[in-house]
Short mmCIF file of C-alpha atoms in Angstrom, two decimals:
data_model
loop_
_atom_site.label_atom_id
_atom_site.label_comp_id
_atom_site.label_asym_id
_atom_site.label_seq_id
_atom_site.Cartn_x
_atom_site.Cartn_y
_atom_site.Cartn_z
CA UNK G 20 0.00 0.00 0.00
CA UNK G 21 2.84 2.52 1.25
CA UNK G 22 4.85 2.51 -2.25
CA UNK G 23 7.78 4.18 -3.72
CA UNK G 24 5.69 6.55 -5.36
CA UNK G 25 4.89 8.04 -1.53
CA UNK G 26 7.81 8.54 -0.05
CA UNK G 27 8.66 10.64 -3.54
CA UNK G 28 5.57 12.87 -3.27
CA UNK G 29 6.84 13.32 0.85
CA UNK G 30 10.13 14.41 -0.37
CA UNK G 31 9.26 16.18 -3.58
CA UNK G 32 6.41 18.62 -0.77
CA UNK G 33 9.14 18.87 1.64
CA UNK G 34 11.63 20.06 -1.00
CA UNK G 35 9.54 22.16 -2.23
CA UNK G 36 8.41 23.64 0.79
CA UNK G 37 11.95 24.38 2.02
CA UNK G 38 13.20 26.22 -1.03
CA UNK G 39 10.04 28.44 -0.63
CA UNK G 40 11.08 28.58 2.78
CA UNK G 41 14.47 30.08 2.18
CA UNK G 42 13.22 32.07 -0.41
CA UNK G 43 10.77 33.76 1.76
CA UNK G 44 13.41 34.05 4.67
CA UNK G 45 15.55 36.19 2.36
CA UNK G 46 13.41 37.96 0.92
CA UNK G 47 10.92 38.45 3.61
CA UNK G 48 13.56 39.87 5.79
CA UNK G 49 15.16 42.32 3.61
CA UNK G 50 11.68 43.68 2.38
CA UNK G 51 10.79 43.54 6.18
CA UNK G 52 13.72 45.65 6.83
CA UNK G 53 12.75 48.23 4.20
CA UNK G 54 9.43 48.84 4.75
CA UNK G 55 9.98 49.09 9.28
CA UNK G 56 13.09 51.40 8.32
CA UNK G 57 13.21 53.52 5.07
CA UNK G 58 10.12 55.48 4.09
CA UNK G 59 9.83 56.49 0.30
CA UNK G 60 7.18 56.88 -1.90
CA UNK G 61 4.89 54.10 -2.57
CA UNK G 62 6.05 52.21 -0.03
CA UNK G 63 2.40 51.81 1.49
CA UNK G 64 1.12 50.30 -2.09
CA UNK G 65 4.40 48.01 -2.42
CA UNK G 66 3.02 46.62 0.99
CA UNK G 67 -0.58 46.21 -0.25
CA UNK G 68 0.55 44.58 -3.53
CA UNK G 69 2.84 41.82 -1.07
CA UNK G 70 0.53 41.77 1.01
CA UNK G 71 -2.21 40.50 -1.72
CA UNK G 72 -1.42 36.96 -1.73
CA UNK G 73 -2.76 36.44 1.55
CA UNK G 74 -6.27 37.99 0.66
CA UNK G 75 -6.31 36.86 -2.62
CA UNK G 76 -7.34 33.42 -3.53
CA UNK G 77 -4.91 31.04 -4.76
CA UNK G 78 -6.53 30.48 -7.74
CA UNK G 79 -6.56 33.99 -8.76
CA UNK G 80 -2.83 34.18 -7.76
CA UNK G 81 -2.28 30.77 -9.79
CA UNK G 82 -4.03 32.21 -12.80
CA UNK G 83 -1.72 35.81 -12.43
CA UNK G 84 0.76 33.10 -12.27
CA UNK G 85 0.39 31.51 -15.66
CA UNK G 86 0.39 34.96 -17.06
CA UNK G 87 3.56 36.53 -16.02
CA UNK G 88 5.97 32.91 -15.93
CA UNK G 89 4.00 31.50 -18.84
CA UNK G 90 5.67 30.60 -22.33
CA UNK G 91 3.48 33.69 -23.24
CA UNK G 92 3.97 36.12 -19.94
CA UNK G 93 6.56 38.73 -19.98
CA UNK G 94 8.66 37.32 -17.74
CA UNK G 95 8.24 33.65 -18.42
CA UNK G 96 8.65 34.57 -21.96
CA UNK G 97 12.27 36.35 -20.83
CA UNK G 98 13.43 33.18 -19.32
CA UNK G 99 12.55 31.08 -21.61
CA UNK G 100 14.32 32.92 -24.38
CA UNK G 101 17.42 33.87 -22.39
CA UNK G 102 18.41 30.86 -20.30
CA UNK G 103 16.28 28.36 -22.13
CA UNK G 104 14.19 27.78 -18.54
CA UNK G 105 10.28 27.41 -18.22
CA UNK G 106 8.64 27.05 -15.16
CA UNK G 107 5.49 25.80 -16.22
CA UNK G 108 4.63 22.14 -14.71
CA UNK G 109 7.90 21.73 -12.90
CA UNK G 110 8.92 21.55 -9.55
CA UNK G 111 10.61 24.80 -9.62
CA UNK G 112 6.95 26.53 -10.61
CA UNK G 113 5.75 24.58 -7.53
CA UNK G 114 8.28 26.69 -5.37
CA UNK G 115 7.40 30.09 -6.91
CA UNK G 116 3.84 29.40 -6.64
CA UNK G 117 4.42 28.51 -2.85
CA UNK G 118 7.15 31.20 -2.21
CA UNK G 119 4.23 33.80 -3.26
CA UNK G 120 1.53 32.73 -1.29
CA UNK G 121 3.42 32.39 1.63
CA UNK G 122 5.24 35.48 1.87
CA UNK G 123 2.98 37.91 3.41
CA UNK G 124 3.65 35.46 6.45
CA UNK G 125 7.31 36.58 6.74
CA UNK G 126 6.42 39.83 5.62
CA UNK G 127 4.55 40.99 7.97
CA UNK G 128 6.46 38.73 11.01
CA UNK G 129 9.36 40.73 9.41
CA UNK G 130 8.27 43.90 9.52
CA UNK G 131 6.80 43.73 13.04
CA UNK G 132 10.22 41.96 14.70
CA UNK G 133 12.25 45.09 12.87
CA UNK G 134 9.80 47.73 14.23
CA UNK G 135 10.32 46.20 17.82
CA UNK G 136 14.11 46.98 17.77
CA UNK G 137 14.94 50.34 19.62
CA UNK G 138 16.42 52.53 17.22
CA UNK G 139 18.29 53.92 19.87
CA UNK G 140 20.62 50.26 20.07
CA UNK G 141 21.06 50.68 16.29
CA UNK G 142 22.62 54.30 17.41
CA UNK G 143 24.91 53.62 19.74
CA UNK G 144 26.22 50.97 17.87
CA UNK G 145 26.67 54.11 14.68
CA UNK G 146 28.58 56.08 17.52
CA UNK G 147 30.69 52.92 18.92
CA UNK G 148 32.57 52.55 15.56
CA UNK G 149 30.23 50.05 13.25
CA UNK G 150 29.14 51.10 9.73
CA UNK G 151 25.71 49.89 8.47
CA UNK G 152 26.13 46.11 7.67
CA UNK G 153 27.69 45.62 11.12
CA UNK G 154 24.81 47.36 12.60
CA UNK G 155 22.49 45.08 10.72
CA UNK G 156 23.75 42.05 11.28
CA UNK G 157 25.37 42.56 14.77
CA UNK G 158 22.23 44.44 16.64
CA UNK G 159 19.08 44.75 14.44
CA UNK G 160 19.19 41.03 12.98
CA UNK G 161 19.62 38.98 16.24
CA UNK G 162 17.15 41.31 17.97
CA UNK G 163 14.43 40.56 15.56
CA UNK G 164 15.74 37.00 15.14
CA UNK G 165 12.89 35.31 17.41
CA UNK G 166 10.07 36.92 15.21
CA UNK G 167 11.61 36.20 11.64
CA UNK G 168 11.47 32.69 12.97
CA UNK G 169 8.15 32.81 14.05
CA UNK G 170 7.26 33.87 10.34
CA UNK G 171 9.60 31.49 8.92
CA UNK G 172 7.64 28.48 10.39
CA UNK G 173 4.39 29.94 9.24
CA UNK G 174 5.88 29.86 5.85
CA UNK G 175 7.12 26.58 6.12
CA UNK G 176 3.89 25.36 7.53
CA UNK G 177 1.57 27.53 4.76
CA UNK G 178 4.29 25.95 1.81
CA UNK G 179 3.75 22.31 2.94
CA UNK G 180 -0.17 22.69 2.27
CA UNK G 181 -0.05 24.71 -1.32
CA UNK G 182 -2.35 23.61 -3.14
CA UNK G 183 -4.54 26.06 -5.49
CA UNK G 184 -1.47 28.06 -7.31
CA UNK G 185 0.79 25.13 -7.16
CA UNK G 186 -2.16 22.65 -9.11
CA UNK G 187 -2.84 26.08 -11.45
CA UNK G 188 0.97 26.63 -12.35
CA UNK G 189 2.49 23.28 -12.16
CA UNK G 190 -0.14 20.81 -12.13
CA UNK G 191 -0.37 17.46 -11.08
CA UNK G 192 2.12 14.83 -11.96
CA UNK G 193 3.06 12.04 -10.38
CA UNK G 194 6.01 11.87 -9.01
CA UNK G 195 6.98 15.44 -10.77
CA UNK G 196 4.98 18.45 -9.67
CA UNK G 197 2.56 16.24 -7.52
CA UNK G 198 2.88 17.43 -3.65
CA UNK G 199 1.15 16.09 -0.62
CA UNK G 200 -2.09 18.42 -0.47
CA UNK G 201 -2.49 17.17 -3.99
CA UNK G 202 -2.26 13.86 -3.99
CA UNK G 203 -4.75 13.69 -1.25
CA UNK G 204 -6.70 15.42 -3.49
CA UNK G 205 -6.61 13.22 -6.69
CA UNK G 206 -6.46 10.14 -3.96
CA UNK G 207 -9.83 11.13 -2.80
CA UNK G 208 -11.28 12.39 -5.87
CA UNK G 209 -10.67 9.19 -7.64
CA UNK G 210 -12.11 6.87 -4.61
CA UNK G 211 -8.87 5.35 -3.52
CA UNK G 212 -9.38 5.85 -0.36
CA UNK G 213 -6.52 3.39 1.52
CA UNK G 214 -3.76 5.63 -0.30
CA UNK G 215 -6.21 8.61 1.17
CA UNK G 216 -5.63 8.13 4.75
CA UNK G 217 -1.87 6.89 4.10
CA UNK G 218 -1.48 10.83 2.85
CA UNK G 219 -3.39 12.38 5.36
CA UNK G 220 -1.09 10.36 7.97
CA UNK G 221 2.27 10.71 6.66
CA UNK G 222 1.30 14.71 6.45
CA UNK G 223 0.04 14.91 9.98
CA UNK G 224 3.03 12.99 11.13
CA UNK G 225 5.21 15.35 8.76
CA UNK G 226 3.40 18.82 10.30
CA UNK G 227 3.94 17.24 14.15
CA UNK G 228 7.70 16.35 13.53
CA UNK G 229 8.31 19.84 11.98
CA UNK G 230 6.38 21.61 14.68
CA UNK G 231 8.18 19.51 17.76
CA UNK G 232 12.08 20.53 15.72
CA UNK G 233 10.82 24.19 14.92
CA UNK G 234 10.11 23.89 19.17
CA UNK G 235 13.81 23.17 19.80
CA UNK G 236 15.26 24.80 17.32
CA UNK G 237 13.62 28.51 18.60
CA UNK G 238 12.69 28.62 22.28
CA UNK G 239 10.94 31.50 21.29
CA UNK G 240 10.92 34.94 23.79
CA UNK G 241 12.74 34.78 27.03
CA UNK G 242 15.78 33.17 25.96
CA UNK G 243 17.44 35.15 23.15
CA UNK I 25 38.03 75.82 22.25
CA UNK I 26 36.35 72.21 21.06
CA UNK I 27 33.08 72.56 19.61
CA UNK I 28 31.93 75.19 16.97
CA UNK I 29 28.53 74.81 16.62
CA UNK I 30 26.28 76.72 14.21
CA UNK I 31 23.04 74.73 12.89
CA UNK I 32 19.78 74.60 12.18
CA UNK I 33 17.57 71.58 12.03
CA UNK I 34 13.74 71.11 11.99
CA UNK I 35 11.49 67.44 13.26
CA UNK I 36 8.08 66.65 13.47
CA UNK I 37 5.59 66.66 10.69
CA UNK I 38 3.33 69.50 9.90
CA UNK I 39 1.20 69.70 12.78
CA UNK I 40 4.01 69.44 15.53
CA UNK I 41 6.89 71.07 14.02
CA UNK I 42 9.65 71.95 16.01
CA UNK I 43 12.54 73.95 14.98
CA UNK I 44 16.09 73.92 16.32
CA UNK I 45 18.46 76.68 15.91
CA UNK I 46 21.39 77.02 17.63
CA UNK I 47 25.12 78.75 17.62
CA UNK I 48 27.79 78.14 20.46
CA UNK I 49 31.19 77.22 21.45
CA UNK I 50 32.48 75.60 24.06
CA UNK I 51 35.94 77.30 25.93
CA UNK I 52 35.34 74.93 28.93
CA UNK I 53 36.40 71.46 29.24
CA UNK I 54 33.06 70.77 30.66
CA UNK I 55 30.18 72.18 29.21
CA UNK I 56 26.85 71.57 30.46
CA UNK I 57 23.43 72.50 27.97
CA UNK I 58 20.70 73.17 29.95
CA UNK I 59 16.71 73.41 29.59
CA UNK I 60 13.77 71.85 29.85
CA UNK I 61 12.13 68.91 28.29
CA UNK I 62 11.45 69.59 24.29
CA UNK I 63 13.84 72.42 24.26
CA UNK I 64 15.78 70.65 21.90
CA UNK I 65 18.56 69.33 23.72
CA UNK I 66 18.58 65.89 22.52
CA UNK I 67 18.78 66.81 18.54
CA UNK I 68 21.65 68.92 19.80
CA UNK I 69 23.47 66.36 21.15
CA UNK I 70 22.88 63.86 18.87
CA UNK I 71 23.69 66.62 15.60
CA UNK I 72 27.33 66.79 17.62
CA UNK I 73 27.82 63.01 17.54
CA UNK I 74 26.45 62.48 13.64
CA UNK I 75 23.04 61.07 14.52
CA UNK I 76 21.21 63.92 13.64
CA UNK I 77 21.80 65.29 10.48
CA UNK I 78 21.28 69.53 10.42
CA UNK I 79 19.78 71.07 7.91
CA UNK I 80 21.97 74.07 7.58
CA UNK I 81 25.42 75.54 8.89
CA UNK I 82 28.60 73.74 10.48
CA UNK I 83 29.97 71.92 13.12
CA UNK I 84 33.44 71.11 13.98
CA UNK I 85 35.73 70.19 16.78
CA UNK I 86 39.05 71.36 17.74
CA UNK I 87 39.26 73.05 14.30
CA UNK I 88 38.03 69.56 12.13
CA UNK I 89 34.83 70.34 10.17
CA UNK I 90 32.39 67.33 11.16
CA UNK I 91 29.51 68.57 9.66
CA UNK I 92 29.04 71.30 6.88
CA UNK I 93 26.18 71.98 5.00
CA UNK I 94 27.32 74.19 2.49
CA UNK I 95 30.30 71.98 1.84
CA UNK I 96 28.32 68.75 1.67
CA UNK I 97 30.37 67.29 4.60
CA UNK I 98 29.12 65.44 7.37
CA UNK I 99 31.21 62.81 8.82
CA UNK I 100 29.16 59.71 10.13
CA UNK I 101 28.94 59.05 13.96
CA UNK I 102 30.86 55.78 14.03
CA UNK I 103 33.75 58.43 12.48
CA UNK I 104 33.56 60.79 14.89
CA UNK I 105 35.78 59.15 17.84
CA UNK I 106 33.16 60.57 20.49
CA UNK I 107 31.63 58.41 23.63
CA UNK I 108 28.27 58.70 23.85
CA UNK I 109 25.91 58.13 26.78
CA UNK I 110 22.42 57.26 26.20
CA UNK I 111 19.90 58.11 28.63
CA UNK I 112 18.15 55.03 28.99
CA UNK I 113 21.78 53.94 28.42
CA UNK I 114 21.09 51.59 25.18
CA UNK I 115 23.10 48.45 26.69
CA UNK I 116 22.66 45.58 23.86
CA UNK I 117 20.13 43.02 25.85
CA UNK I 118 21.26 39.66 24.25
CA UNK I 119 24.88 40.71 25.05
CA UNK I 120 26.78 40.40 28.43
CA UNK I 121 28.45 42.95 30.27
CA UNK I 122 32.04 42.01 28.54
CA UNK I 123 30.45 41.89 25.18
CA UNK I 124 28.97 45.43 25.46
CA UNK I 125 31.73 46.90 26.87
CA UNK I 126 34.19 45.08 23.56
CA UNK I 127 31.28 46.52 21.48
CA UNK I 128 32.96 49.06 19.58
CA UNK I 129 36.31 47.60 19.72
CA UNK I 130 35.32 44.54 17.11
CA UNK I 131 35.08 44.86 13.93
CA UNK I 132 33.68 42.62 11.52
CA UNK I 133 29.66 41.75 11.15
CA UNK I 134 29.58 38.96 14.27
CA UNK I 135 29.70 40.70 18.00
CA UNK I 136 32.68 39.74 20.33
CA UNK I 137 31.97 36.21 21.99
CA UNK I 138 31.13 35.73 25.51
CA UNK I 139 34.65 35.60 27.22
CA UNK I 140 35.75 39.17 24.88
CA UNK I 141 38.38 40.88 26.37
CA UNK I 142 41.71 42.49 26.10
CA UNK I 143 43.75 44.82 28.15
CA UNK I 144 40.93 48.01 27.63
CA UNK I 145 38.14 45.82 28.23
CA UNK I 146 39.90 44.43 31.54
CA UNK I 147 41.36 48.05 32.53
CA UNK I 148 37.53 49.44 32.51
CA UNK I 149 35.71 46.43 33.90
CA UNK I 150 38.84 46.82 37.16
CA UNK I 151 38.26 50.72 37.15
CA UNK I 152 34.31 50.79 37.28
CA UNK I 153 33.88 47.80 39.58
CA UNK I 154 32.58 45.15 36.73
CA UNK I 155 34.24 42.50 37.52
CA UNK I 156 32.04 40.30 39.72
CA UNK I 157 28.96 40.81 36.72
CA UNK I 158 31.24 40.85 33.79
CA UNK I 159 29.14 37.60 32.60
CA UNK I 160 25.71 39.16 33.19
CA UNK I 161 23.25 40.42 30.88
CA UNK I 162 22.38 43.89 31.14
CA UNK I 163 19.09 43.03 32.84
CA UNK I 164 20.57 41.01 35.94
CA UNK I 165 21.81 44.78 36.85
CA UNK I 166 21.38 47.58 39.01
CA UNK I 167 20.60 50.78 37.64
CA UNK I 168 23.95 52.08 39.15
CA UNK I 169 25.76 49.21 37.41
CA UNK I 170 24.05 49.62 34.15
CA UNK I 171 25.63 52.75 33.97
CA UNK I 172 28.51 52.33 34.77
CA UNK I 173 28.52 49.60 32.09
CA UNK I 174 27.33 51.95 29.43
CA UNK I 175 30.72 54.92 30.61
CA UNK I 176 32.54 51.85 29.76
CA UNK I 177 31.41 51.16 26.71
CA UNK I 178 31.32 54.61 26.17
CA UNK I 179 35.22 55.58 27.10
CA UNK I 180 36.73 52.03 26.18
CA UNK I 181 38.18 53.03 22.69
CA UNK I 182 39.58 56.19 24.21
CA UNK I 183 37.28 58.74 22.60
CA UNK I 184 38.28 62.33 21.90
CA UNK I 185 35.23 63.80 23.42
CA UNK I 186 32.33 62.53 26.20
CA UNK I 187 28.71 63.52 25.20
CA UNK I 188 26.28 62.51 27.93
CA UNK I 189 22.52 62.88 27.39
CA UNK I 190 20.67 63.36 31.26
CA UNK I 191 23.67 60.70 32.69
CA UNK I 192 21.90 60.35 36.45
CA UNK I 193 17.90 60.74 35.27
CA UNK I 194 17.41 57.22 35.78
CA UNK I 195 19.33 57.04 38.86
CA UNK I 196 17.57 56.95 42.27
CA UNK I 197 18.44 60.56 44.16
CA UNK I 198 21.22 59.16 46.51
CA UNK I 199 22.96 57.29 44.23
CA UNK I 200 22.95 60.25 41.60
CA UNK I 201 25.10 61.94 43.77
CA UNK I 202 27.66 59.53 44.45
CA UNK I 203 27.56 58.98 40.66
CA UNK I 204 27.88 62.50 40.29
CA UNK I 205 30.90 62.53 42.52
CA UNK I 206 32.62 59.44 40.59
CA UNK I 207 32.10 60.66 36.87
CA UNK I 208 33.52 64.12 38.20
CA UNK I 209 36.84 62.12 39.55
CA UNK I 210 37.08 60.22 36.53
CA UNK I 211 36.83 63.29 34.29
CA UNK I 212 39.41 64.80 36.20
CA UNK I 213 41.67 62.00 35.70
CA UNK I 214 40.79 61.56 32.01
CA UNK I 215 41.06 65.45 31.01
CA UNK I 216 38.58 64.50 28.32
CA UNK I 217 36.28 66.93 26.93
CA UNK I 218 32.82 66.68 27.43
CA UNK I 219 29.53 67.95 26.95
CA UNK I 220 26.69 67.48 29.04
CA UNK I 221 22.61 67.77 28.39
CA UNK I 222 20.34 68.19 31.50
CA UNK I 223 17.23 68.98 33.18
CA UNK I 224 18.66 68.99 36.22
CA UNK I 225 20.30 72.17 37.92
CA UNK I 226 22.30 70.17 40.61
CA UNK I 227 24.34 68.52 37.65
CA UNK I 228 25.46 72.62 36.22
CA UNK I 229 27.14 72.68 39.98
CA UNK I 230 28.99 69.90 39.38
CA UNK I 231 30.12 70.05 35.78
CA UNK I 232 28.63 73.47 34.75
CA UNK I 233 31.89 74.95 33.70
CA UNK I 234 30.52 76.33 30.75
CA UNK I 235 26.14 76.72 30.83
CA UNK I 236 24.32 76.88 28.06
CA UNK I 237 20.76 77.45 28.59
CA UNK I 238 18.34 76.18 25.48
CA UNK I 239 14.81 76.77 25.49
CA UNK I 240 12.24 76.17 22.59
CA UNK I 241 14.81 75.65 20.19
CA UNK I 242 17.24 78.36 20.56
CA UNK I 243 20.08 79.41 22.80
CA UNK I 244 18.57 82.04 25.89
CA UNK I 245 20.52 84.64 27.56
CA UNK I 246 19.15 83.94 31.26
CA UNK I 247 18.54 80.60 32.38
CA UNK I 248 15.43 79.66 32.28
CA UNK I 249 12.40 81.50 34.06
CA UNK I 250 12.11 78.55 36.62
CA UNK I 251 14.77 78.89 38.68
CA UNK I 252 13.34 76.65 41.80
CA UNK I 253 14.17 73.10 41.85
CA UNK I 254 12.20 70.48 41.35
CA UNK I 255 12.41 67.17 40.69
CA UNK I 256 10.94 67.05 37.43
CA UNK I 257 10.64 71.07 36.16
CA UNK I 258 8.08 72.06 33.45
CA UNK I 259 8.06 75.19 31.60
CA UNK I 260 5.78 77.37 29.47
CA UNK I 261 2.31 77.46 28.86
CA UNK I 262 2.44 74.10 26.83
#
């Protein structure tokens, strides 16, 4: 009952929620950053538009999806041409798709942990001798640290369960593009219900084991 | 003379706008500015130590232009070679007392690890009475030894200059005098420059040897119309 083919769709979800993961970390901090410590124009509209996946749904962000990384979309098209690459039903679409719905989770975690930190630390480390980067990395980063985590698992947790962008950009193949939340999906769909509750388990299991690591890895508040 | 200060510099948004405009020097080894809260003392300070930036004129010290407006210069703080002390002191929470006080002294993008030291570091933890709490996080301390962590941290690369914004505020009233007592020793010993913002009349006795009074932005002739002390003195109609 428990074949090959689903331990590949475990490991395919999990990979593809981890890029997305990393991606968002990245990126959600450094956008984070901007937004709690620069103001310039249109900086309250480049928050709405991020902010969009998370009230739009993931169908609608799928379709917007197929239009800009299509064969046919601007960028897609760009890729395609240039480095030869399309995105379209692969595993890599599966991680943009994911990356994008998730990140309002790290954005916002982001931009709440870099509001928290006193300005007034970032200062006197200015007048003790350390240019920007150090200041970044040596006061502002580890003081926001616990809430970028907090965001991070979000993401990690909202990536594992994709499932209307990542079916509208890279579909459903076995063993390919064909993640957990999926599966269950077709599983169900097509009656087979033993392979069904095999899914559900091995994802339940899955979301426990991450959630019980994420718990040692960040004893989150009073510690740090 | 140390500072030349001539500057202009305006905060707020439009419906709380408040404008700073100031010109001094400072003849005096000591100099303390004085005024009340929202006079403006804090953007002065802070334009002297590059964490401001003015809108218009010049500062320099000991004939080095720091800041010129005209001339498109403005040195950044961590340039500047001055100690600072923060009112609320600005220790760095996740750090021990050895790490803050090593602060400044490493460079790179990782802080200095838990056992940091060196013969500065050890010199200022022995001279302010550290030692016993050197592995303690800023908030295992006393208010008195907070502070005297943060004078460490402040004088440990051997600035050229001491700027100290309200140094005893958060002090309890008996110990603010025997603090007042030790930083005036140590300044002795030091022969460091500094300059001094306050609230506080009792601190112009001690390390008044230049005043400056400030009030709503600009420098005043007189001190200020309150001239009874009281613990917490408030000015003006506002």
């Amino acid at each position: 009952m428990l074949d090959a083919s689903v331990w590949i769709t475990l490991s395919l979800t999990l990979k593809v929620a981890l890029w997305a993961t990393g991606i968002n970390l990245v990126l959600g901090t450094a956008v984070g950053w901007l937004l709690a410590r620069r103001s310039f124009p249109g900086s309250e509209l480049l928050e709405a538009i991020l902010t969009l996946p998370f009230v739009l749904p993931p169908t609608v962000l799928g379709y917007y999806l197929l239009v800009v990384i299509g064969r046919q979309g601007w960028l897609g098209g760009w890729l395609h041409d240039t480095f030869g690459i399309n995105l379209i039903f692969t595993w890599q679409g599966a991680v943009v798709a994911a990356t994008l719905v998730a990140f309002p989770l790290v954005l916002r975690s982001a931009r709440a942990a870099f509001e928290g930190v006193d300005p007034q630390l970032e200062r006197a480390a200015r007048v003790l001798g350390l240019g920007e980067w150090a200041v970044f990395f040596r006061v502002t980063l580890p003081m926001a640290w616990p809430g970028i985590l907090a965001g991070t698992l979000l993401v990690f947790a909202r990536s594992l369960g994709e499932f209307g962008a990542t079916l509208m950009v890279a579909g459903s193949i076995p063993g390919k593009t064909q993640t957990l939340s999926i599966a269950v999906y077709e599983a169900v769909a097509a009656g087979q219900d033993s392979i069904a509750n095999a899914l559900v388990v091995i994802t339940s299991v899955t979301c426990i084991v991450v959630l019980l690591v994420a718990g040692r890895l960040a004893p989150f508040g009073s510690r740090r | 003379m140390s500072f030349e200060v001539d500057i202009g510099l305006s905060v707020g948004g439009d419906r709380r706008r408040f404008r700073l405009d100031v010109a001094f020097g400072t003849a005096a080894l000591r100099t303390v500015i004085y005024g009340p809260s929202g006079a403006g003392k804090s953007l002065t300070l802070q334009s002297l130590a590059g964490l401001q930036r003015p809108d218009r004129g010049r500062i320099s010290f000991r004939g080095q232009v720091l800041f010129d407006a005209d001339q498109r210069i403005d040195v950044p703080a961590r340039d500047r070679g001055f100690g600072y002390l923060f009112q609320d002191y600005a220790l760095f929470p996740q750090l021990n007392v050895r790490q803050n006080i090593a602060f400044g002294l490493h460079r790179g993008l990782r802080n200095p690890t838990t056992a940091a030291g060196g013969q500065a570091v050890e010199r200022w933890l022995e001279a302010l009475e550290l030692y016993e709490v050197a592995a303690q996080r800023p908030s295992e301390l006393s208010g008195g030894q907070r502070q005297r962590v943060a004078l460490a941290r402040a004088l440990v690369a051997g600035p050229r200059a001491l700027l100290l914004d309200e140094p005893f505020s958060a002090l309890d009233p008996e110990l603010r005098q025997r603090t007042r007592a030790e930083l005036d020793r140590l300044l002795d010993r030091l022969g460091l420059p500094m300059v001094m913002i306050t609230h506080d009349p009792e601190d112009i006795r001690w390390f008044g040897e230049q005043t400056l009074y400030l009030r709503d932005g600009g420098i005043a002739e007189r001190p200020p119309a309150t001239t009874t002390v009281d613990a917490a003195p408030r000015f003006g109609p506002r």
